[in-house]
mmCIF file of C-alpha atoms and ligand atoms in Angstrom:
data_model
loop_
_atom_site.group_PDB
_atom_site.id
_atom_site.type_symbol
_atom_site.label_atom_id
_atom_site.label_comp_id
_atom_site.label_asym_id
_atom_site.label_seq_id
_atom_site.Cartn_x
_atom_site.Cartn_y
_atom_site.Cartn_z
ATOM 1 C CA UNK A 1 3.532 114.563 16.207
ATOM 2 C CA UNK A 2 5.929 115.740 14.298
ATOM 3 C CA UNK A 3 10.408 114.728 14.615
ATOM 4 C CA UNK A 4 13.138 115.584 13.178
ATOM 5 C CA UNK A 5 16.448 114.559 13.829
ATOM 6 C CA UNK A 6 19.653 116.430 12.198
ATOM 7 C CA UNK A 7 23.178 115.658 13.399
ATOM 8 C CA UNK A 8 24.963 118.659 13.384
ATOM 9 C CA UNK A 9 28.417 117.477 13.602
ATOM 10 C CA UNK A 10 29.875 113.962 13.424
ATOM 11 C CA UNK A 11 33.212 112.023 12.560
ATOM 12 C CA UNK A 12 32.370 112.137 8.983
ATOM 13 C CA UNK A 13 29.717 114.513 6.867
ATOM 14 C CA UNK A 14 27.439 114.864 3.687
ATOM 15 C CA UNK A 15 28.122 117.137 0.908
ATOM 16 C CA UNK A 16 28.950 120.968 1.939
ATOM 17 C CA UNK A 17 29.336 120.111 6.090
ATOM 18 C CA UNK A 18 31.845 120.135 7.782
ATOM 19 C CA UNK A 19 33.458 117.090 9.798
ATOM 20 C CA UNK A 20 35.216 116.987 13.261
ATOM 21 C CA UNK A 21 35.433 113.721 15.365
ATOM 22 C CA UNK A 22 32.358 114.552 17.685
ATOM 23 C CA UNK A 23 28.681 114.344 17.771
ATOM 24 C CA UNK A 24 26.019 116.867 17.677
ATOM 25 C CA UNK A 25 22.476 116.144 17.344
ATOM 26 C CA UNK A 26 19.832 118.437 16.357
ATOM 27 C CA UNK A 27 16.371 116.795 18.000
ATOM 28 C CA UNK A 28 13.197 118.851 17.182
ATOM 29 C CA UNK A 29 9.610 117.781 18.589
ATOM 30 C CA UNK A 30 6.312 119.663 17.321
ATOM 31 C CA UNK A 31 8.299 122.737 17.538
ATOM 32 C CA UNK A 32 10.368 122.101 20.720
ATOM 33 C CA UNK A 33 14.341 122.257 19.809
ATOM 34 C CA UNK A 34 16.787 120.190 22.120
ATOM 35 C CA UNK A 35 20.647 119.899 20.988
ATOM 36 C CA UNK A 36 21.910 116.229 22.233
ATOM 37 C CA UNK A 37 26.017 117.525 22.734
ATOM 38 C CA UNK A 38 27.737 120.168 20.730
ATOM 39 C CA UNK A 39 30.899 118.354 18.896
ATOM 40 C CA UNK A 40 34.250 119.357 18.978
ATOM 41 C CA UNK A 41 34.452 122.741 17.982
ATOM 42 C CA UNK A 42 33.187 125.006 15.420
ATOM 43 C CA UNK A 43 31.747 122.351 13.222
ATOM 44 C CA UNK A 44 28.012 121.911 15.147
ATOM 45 C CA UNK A 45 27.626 125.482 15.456
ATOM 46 C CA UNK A 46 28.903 126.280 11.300
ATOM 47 C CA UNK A 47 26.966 123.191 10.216
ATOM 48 C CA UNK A 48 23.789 124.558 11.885
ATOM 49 C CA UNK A 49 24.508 128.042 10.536
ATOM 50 C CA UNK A 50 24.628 126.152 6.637
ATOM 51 C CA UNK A 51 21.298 124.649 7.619
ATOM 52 C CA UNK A 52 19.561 128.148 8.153
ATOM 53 C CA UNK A 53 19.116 127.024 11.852
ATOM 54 C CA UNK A 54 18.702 129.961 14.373
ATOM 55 C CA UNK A 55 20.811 128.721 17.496
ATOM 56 C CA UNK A 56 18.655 131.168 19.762
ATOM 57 C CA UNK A 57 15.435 128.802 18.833
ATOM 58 C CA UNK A 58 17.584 126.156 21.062
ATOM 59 C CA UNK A 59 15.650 125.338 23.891
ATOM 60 C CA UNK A 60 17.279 123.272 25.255
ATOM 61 C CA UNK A 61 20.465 122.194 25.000
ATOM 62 C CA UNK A 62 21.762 118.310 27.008
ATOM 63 C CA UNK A 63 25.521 117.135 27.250
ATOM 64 C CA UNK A 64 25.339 113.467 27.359
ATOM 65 C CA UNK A 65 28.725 113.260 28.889
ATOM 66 C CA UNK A 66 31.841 115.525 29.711
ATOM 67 C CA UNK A 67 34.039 114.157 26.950
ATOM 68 C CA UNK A 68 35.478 117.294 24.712
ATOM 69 C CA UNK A 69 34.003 115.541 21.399
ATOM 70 C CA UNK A 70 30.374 116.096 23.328
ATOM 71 C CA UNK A 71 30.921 119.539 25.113
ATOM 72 C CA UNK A 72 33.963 121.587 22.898
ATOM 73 C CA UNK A 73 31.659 123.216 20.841
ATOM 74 C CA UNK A 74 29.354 124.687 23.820
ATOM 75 C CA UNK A 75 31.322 127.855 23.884
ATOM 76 C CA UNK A 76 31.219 128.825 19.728
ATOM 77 C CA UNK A 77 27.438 128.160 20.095
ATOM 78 C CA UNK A 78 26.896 130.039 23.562
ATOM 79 C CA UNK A 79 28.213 132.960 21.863
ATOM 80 C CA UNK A 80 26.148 132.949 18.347
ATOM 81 C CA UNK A 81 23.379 133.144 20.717
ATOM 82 C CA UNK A 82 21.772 136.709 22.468
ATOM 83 C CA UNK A 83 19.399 134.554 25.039
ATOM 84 C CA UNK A 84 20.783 132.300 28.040
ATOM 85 C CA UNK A 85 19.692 128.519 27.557
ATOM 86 C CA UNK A 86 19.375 125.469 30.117
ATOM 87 C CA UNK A 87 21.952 122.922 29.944
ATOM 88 C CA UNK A 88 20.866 119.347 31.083
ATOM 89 C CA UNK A 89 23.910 117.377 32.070
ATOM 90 C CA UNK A 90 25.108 114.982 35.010
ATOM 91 C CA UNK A 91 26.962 116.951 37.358
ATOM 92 C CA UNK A 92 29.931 114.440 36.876
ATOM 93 C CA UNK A 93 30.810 116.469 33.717
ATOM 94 C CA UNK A 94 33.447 118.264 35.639
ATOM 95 C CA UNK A 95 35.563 115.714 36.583
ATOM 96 C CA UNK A 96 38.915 115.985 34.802
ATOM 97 C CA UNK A 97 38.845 113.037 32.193
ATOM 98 C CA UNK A 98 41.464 111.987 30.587
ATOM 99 C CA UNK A 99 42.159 108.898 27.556
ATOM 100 C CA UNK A 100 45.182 107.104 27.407
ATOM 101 C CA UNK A 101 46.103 107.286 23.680
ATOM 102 C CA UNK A 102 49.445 105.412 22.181
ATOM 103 C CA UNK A 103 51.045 108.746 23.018
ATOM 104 C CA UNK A 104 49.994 109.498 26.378
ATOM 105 C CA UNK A 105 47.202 110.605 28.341
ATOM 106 C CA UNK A 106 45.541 113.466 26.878
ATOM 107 C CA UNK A 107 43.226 115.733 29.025
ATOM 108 C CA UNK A 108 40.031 115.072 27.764
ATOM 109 C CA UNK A 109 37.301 116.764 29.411
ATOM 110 C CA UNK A 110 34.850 119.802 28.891
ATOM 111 C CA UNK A 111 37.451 122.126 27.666
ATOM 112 C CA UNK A 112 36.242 125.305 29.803
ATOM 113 C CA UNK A 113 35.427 126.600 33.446
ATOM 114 C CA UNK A 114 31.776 126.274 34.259
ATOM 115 C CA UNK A 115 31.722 130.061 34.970
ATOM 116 C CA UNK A 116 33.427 131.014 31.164
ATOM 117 C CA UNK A 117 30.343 129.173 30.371
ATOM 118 C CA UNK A 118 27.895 130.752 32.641
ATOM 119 C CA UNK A 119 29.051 133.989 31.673
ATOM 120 C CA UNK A 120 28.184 132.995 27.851
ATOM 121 C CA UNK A 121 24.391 132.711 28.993
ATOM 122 C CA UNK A 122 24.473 128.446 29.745
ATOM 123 C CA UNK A 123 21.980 127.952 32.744
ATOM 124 C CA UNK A 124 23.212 123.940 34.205
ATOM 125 C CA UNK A 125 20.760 122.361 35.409
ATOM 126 C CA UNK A 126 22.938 118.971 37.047
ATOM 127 C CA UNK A 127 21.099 115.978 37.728
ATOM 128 C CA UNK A 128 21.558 112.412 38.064
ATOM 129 C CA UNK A 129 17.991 111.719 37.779
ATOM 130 C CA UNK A 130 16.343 111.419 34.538
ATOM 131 C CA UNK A 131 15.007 114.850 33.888
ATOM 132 C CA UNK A 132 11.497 115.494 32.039
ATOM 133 C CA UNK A 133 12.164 118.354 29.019
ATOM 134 C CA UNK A 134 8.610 118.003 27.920
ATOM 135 C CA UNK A 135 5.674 115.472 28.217
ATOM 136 C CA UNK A 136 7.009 113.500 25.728
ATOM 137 C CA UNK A 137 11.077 114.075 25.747
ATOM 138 C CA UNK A 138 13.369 113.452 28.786
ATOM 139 C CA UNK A 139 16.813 112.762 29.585
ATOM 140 C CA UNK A 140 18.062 108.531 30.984
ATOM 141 C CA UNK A 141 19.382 110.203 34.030
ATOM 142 C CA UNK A 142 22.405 107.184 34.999
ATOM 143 C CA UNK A 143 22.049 104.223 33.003
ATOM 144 C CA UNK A 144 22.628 101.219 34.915
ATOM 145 C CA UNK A 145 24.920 98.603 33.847
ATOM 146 C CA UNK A 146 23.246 95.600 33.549
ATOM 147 C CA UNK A 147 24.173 93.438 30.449
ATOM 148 C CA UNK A 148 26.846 91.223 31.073
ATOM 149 C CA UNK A 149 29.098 92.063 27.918
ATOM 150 C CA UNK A 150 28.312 96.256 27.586
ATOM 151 C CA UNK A 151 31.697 97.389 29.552
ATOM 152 C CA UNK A 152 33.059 100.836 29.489
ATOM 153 C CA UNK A 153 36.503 100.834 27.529
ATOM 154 C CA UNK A 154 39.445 100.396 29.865
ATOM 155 C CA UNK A 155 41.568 103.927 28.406
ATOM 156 C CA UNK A 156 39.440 106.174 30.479
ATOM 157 C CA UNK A 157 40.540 107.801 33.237
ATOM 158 C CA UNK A 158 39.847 110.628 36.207
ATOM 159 C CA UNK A 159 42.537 112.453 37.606
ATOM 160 C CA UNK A 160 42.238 112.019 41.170
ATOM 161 C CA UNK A 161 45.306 113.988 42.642
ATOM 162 C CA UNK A 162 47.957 112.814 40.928
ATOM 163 C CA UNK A 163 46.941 109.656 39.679
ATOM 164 C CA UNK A 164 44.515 108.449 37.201
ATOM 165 C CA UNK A 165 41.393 106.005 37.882
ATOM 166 C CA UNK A 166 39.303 104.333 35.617
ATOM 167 C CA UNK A 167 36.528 106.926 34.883
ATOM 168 C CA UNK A 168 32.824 104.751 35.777
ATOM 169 C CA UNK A 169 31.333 107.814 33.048
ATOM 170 C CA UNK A 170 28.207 108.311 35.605
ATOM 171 C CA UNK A 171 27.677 111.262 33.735
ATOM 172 C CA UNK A 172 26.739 109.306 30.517
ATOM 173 C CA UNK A 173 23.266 109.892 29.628
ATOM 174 C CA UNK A 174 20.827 109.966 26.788
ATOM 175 C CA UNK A 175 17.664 111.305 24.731
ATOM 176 C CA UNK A 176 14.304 109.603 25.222
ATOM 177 C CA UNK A 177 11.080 110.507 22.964
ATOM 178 C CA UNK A 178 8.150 108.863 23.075
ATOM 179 C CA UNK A 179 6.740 109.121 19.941
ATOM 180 C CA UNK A 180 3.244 107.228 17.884
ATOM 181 C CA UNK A 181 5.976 104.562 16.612
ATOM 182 C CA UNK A 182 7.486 103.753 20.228
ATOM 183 C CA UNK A 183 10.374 105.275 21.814
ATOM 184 C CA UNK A 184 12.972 106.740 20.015
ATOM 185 C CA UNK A 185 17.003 107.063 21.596
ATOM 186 C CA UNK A 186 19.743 109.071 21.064
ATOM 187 C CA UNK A 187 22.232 108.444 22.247
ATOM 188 C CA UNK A 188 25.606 110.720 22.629
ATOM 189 C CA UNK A 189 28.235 107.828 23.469
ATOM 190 C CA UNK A 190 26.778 105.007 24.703
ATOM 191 C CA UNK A 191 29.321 104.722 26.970
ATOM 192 C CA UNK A 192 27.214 102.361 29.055
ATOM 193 C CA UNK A 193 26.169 100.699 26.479
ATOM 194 C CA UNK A 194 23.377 100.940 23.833
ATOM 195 C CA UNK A 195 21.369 97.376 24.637
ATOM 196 C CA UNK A 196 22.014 98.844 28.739
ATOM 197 C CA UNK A 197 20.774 102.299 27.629
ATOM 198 C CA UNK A 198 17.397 100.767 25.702
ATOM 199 C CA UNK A 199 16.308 98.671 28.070
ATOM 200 C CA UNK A 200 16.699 101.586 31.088
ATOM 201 C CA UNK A 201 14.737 104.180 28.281
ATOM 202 C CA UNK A 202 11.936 101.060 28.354
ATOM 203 C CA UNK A 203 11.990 100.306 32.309
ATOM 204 C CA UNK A 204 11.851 104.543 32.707
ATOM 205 C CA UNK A 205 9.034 104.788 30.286
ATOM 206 C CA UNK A 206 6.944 101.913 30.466
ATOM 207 C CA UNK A 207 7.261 101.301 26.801
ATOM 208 C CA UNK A 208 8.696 98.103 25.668
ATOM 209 C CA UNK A 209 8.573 99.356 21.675
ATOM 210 C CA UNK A 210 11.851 100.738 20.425
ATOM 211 C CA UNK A 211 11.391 102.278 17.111
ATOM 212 C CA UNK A 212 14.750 104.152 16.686
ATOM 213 C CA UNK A 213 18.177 104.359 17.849
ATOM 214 C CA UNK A 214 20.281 107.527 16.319
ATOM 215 C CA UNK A 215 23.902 108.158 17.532
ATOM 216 C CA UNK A 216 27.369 106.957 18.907
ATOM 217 C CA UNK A 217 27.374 103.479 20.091
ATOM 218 C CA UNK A 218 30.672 103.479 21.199
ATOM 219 C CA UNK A 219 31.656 99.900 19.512
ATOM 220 C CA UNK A 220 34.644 101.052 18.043
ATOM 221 C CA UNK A 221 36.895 98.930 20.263
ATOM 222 C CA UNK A 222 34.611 96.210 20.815
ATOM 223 C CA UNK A 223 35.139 92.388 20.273
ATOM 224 C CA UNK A 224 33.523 90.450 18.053
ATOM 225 C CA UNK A 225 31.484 88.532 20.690
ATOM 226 C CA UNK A 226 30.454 91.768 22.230
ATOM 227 C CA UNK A 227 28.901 93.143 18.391
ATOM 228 C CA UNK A 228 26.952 89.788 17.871
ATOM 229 C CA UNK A 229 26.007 89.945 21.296
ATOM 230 C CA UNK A 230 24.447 93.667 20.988
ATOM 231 C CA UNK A 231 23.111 92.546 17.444
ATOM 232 C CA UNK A 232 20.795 89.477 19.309
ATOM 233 C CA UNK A 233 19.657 91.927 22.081
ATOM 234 C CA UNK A 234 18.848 95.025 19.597
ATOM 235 C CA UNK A 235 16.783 92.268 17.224
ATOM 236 C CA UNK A 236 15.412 90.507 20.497
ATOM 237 C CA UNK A 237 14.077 94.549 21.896
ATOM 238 C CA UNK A 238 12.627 94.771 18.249
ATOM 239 C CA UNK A 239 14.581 98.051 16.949
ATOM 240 C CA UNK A 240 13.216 99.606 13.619
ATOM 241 C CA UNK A 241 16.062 101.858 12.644
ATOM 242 C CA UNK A 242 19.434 102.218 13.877
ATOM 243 C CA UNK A 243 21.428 105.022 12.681
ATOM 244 C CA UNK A 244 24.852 104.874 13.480
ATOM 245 C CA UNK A 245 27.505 107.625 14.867
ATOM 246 C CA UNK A 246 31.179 108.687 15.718
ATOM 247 C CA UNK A 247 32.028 105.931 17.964
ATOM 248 C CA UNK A 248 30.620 103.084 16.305
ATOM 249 C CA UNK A 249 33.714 102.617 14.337
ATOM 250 C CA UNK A 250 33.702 100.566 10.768
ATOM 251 C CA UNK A 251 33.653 96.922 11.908
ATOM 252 C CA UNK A 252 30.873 97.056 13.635
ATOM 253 C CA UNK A 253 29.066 99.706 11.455
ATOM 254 C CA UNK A 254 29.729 96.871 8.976
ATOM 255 C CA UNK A 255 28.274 94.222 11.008
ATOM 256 C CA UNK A 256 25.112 96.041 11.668
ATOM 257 C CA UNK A 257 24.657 97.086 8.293
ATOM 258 C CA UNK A 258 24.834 93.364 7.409
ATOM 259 C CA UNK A 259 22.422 92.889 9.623
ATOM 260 C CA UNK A 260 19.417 95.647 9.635
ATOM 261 C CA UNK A 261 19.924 96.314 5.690
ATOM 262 C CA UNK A 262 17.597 98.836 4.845
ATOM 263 C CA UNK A 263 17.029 99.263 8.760
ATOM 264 C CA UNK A 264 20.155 100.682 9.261
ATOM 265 C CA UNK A 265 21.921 103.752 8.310
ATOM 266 C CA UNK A 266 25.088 105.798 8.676
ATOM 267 C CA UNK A 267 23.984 109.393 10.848
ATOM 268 C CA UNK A 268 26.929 112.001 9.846
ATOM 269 C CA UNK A 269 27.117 115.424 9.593
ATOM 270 C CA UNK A 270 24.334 116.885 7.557
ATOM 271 C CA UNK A 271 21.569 113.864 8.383
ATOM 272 C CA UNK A 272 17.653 114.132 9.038
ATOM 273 C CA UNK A 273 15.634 111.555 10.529
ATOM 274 C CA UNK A 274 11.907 112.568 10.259
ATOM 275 C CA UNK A 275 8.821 110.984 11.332
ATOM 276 C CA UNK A 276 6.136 110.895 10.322
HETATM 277 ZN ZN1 ZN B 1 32.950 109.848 25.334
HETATM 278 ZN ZN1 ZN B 2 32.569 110.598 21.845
#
């Protein structure tokens, strides 16, 4: 079995790619091509294009959540492409998001009409339910929220009418392989938590071995309490590698570098993960 893992487009990138706050993950499996989210704009589709990666040998392509840092780069790769592709996402995608920033609430949702996209060649496929991409590769499906300290940040809303409601982000999902090593996550957000989204990705599977964890974490606003808290569950489920994303943010990308050493590493722009 053979994996690779590139991230396309992230917050920060190696030599020669380029950067946009966003995530886009490249996952390849004996052949099979999946891309976990798209970025913000150009940068997944430019990055891939550096690479020498054909976007028509895309299989498959997932959204792990509506947020424009996940979906804005759909269209710019939709285009690049002659064939129509699936596109695996919860159909809670569509509602209009919005985060509160300092300076207001900012619209931030996918940034097209479903049918702009449809007429670009994107196939939806909208489930809640975990769905199977191959034997060995399927989507979380909703991740429940179990842990007592994993809680979804507090400056995301939907626009209901005319009024804003914390957004529950049922739509947040995320990539499960099973692979020789154990199971391997990415994850596009984490808005429900990474130790919530592992142990769903074991229940789902029936595999308590968690060799990898690739993506955004979303720990950028978390507490203190909350980071040692994930660090204790992550070394309780046994994790091998973690390789950290966009919305980890640096204190607790410090934390868990402190913590994993050479177990850890930063995923950015420009990254392969390969097993064997
Ligand atoms: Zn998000
Ligand atoms: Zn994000």
């Amino acid at each position: 079995m053979q994996i690779n893992i590139t991230t396309l487009s992230e917050n920060t990138a190696n030599h020669g790619f380029i950067a946009e706050w966003g995530l886009s993950i490249l996952v390849e499996v004996d052949g099979t091509r999946i891309l976990l989210d798209t970025g913000w704009g150009f940068s997944s589709a430019y990055n891939a294009q550096l690479l020498g990666i054909d976007l028509d040998t895309i299989d498959t392509i997932v959204l792990s959540h509506g947020h424009r840092d996940h979906t804005g780069g759909l269209r710019d790769i939709l285009r690049r492409r002659r064939n129509p592709v699936n596109v695996i996402a919860h159909p809670d995608i569509w509602a209009s998001k919005y985060t509160h920033f300092d300076t207001g609430d900012e619209f931030s949702g996918v940034p097209f009409s479903r049918e702009s996209l449809e007429s670009l060649g994107a196939r939806f496929n909208l489930s809640k339910e975990p769905v199977l991409i191959s034997d060995n590769i399927m989507t979380s499906g909703e991740i429940p929220m179990v842990s007592t300290y994993e809680i979804i940040e507090d400056n995301l809303f939907v626009k209901h009418g005319d009024t804003l409601q914390p957004d529950p982000l049922a739509d947040d999902l995320a990539l499960i392989i099973k692979t020789d090593y154990g199971l391997v996550v990415v994850l596009g957000c984490g808005h429900h938590g990474m130790v919530n989204t592992l142990h769903h990705a074991q229940k789902l599977t029936g595999q308590e071995l968690v060799y990898a964890v690739i993506g955004g974490t979303h720990l950028y606003r978390a507490s203190p309490e909350r980071i040692n808290n994930t660090i204790n569950d992550l070394k309780e489920i046994g994790v091998q590698k973690i390789g950290v994303s966009h919305c980890t943010g640096f204190p607790a990308s410090l934390r868990l570098a402190e913590e994993f050493q050479e177990a850890f590493f930063l995923n950015n722009a420009g990254a392969r993960f390969t097993l064997p």
